[in-house]
Amino acid sequence: MVVVGTGILLSGFSSIGELAELANIGGLTAFALTILSVIVLRFTKPDEPRVFKVPALWLVGTIGIGGSLALIFSLPLFTIARFLIWLIIGFAIYLFYGYKNAKIDNNN
């Protein structure tokens, strides 16, 4: 319900171009972080079974992350600022929820 309400409010106060820019920066960030995760896992857990392997990971990964960052920084500065604000709000909600609902018992 919160996501739907936020979407309705954003669509009422933003143009379709601004919303597309926010969607693009979110997708590009997720893509860059996914590539970075693949690189990190390749070196921290090299013996884990893989469903597929990326040939020339350093080359493919560098091009993927570099291309994503280039596209992110080609977006207007206002879009980047709004994305960072939403990211901070999301992290705050996530941390608050996790702190209140964590199942970890520190006494054991």
C-alpha atoms as a printed R data frame, in Angstrom:
    type eleno elety resid chain resno      x       y       z
1   ATOM     1    CA   MET     A     1  0.000   0.000   0.000
2   ATOM     2    CA   VAL     A     2  2.845   2.377   0.798
3   ATOM     3    CA   VAL     A     3  4.484   1.726  -2.582
4   ATOM     4    CA   VAL     A     4  1.212   2.309  -4.440
5   ATOM     5    CA   GLY     A     5  0.534   5.501  -2.508
6   ATOM     6    CA   THR     A     6  4.044   6.768  -3.157
7   ATOM     7    CA   GLY     A     7  3.682   5.958  -6.843
8   ATOM     8    CA   ILE     A     8  0.380   7.825  -7.050
9   ATOM     9    CA   LEU     A     9  1.847  10.868  -5.323
10  ATOM    10    CA   LEU     A    10  4.940  10.858  -7.509
11  ATOM    11    CA   SER     A    11  2.892  10.554 -10.679
12  ATOM    12    CA   GLY     A    12  0.732  13.469  -9.593
13  ATOM    13    CA   PHE     A    13  3.636  15.821  -8.966
14  ATOM    14    CA   SER     A    14  6.253  14.661 -11.503
15  ATOM    15    CA   SER     A    15  6.445  14.497 -15.256
16  ATOM    16    CA   ILE     A    16  6.814  11.192 -17.070
17  ATOM    17    CA   GLY     A    17 10.378  12.192 -18.009
18  ATOM    18    CA   GLU     A    18 11.387  12.716 -14.393
19  ATOM    19    CA   LEU     A    19  9.875   9.390 -13.380
20  ATOM    20    CA   ALA     A    20 11.676   7.667 -16.253
21  ATOM    21    CA   GLU     A    21 14.979   9.188 -15.116
22  ATOM    22    CA   LEU     A    22 14.399   7.892 -11.569
23  ATOM    23    CA   ALA     A    23 13.549   4.441 -12.907
24  ATOM    24    CA   ASN     A    24 16.676   4.489 -15.082
25  ATOM    25    CA   ILE     A    25 19.015   5.476 -12.267
26  ATOM    26    CA   GLY     A    26 17.545   2.769 -10.037
27  ATOM    27    CA   GLY     A    27 17.963   0.079 -12.681
28  ATOM    28    CA   LEU     A    28 21.490   1.173 -13.581
29  ATOM    29    CA   THR     A    29 22.521   1.204  -9.916
30  ATOM    30    CA   ALA     A    30 21.102  -2.289  -9.394
31  ATOM    31    CA   PHE     A    31 22.927  -3.533 -12.505
32  ATOM    32    CA   ALA     A    32 26.267  -2.041 -11.389
33  ATOM    33    CA   LEU     A    33 25.885  -3.501  -7.887
34  ATOM    34    CA   THR     A    34 25.007  -6.914  -9.324
35  ATOM    35    CA   ILE     A    35 28.165  -6.916 -11.444
36  ATOM    36    CA   LEU     A    36 30.217  -5.829  -8.435
37  ATOM    37    CA   SER     A    37 28.666  -8.663  -6.391
38  ATOM    38    CA   VAL     A    38 29.617 -11.217  -9.056
39  ATOM    39    CA   ILE     A    39 33.210  -9.968  -9.006
40  ATOM    40    CA   VAL     A    40 33.392 -10.043  -5.202
41  ATOM    41    CA   LEU     A    41 31.897 -13.551  -4.995
42  ATOM    42    CA   ARG     A    42 34.251 -14.830  -7.689
43  ATOM    43    CA   PHE     A    43 37.200 -13.990  -5.443
44  ATOM    44    CA   THR     A    44 35.790 -14.501  -1.956
45  ATOM    45    CA   LYS     A    45 34.138 -17.866  -2.717
46  ATOM    46    CA   PRO     A    46 35.927 -19.270  -5.757
47  ATOM    47    CA   ASP     A    47 34.899 -22.891  -5.068
48  ATOM    48    CA   GLU     A    48 31.136 -22.256  -5.009
49  ATOM    49    CA   PRO     A    49 29.276 -23.963  -7.866
50  ATOM    50    CA   ARG     A    50 28.188 -21.516 -10.564
51  ATOM    51    CA   VAL     A    51 25.244 -21.904 -12.906
52  ATOM    52    CA   PHE     A    52 27.126 -19.864 -15.490
53  ATOM    53    CA   LYS     A    53 30.552 -18.262 -15.715
54  ATOM    54    CA   VAL     A    54 31.417 -14.912 -17.191
55  ATOM    55    CA   PRO     A    55 34.438 -15.059 -19.486
56  ATOM    56    CA   ALA     A    56 37.018 -12.289 -18.951
57  ATOM    57    CA   LEU     A    57 35.223 -11.105 -15.817
58  ATOM    58    CA   TRP     A    58 37.560  -8.188 -15.246
59  ATOM    59    CA   LEU     A    59 36.946  -6.872 -18.762
60  ATOM    60    CA   VAL     A    60 33.198  -7.542 -18.883
61  ATOM    61    CA   GLY     A    61 32.689  -6.334 -15.321
62  ATOM    62    CA   THR     A    62 34.695  -3.164 -15.826
63  ATOM    63    CA   ILE     A    63 32.823  -2.323 -19.017
64  ATOM    64    CA   GLY     A    64 29.452  -3.038 -17.354
65  ATOM    65    CA   ILE     A    65 30.133  -0.993 -14.235
66  ATOM    66    CA   GLY     A    66 31.832   1.795 -16.195
67  ATOM    67    CA   GLY     A    67 28.981   1.989 -18.690
68  ATOM    68    CA   SER     A    68 26.393   2.064 -15.928
69  ATOM    69    CA   LEU     A    69 28.243   4.811 -14.070
70  ATOM    70    CA   ALA     A    70 28.663   6.813 -17.281
71  ATOM    71    CA   LEU     A    71 24.920   6.627 -17.921
72  ATOM    72    CA   ILE     A    72 24.131   7.485 -14.297
73  ATOM    73    CA   PHE     A    73 26.347  10.573 -14.365
74  ATOM    74    CA   SER     A    74 24.867  11.654 -17.691
75  ATOM    75    CA   LEU     A    75 21.514  12.090 -15.956
76  ATOM    76    CA   PRO     A    76 20.622  15.524 -14.562
77  ATOM    77    CA   LEU     A    77 22.120  16.370 -11.173
78  ATOM    78    CA   PHE     A    78 18.616  16.881  -9.773
79  ATOM    79    CA   THR     A    79 17.762  13.253 -10.618
80  ATOM    80    CA   ILE     A    80 20.903  12.000  -8.865
81  ATOM    81    CA   ALA     A    81 20.085  14.122  -5.799
82  ATOM    82    CA   ARG     A    82 16.501  12.802  -5.676
83  ATOM    83    CA   PHE     A    83 17.767   9.237  -6.038
84  ATOM    84    CA   LEU     A    84 20.194   9.703  -3.140
85  ATOM    85    CA   ILE     A    85 17.434  11.182  -0.972
86  ATOM    86    CA   TRP     A    86 15.118   8.228  -1.736
87  ATOM    87    CA   LEU     A    87 18.006   5.836  -1.112
88  ATOM    88    CA   ILE     A    88 18.636   7.355   2.325
89  ATOM    89    CA   ILE     A    89 14.927   7.198   3.159
90  ATOM    90    CA   GLY     A    90 14.828   3.546   2.070
91  ATOM    91    CA   PHE     A    91 17.893   2.656   4.154
92  ATOM    92    CA   ALA     A    92 16.396   4.403   7.185
93  ATOM    93    CA   ILE     A    93 13.132   2.450   6.831
94  ATOM    94    CA   TYR     A    94 15.051  -0.795   6.326
95  ATOM    95    CA   LEU     A    95 17.297  -0.229   9.358
96  ATOM    96    CA   PHE     A    96 14.413   0.860  11.592
97  ATOM    97    CA   TYR     A    97 12.327  -2.156  10.572
98  ATOM    98    CA   GLY     A    98 15.291  -4.510  11.015
99  ATOM    99    CA   TYR     A    99 16.143  -3.095  14.419
100 ATOM   100    CA   LYS     A   100 12.576  -3.505  15.656
101 ATOM   101    CA   ASN     A   101 11.925  -6.933  14.106
102 ATOM   102    CA   ALA     A   102 15.284  -8.709  14.308
103 ATOM   103    CA   LYS     A   103 15.083 -12.279  15.586
104 ATOM   104    CA   ILE     A   104 18.672 -12.319  16.904
105 ATOM   105    CA   ASP     A   105 18.988 -13.042  20.607
106 ATOM   106    CA   ASN     A   106 22.126 -11.325  21.901
107 ATOM   107    CA   ASN     A   107 22.023 -13.200  25.226
108 ATOM   108    CA   ASN     A   108 23.062 -16.542  23.696
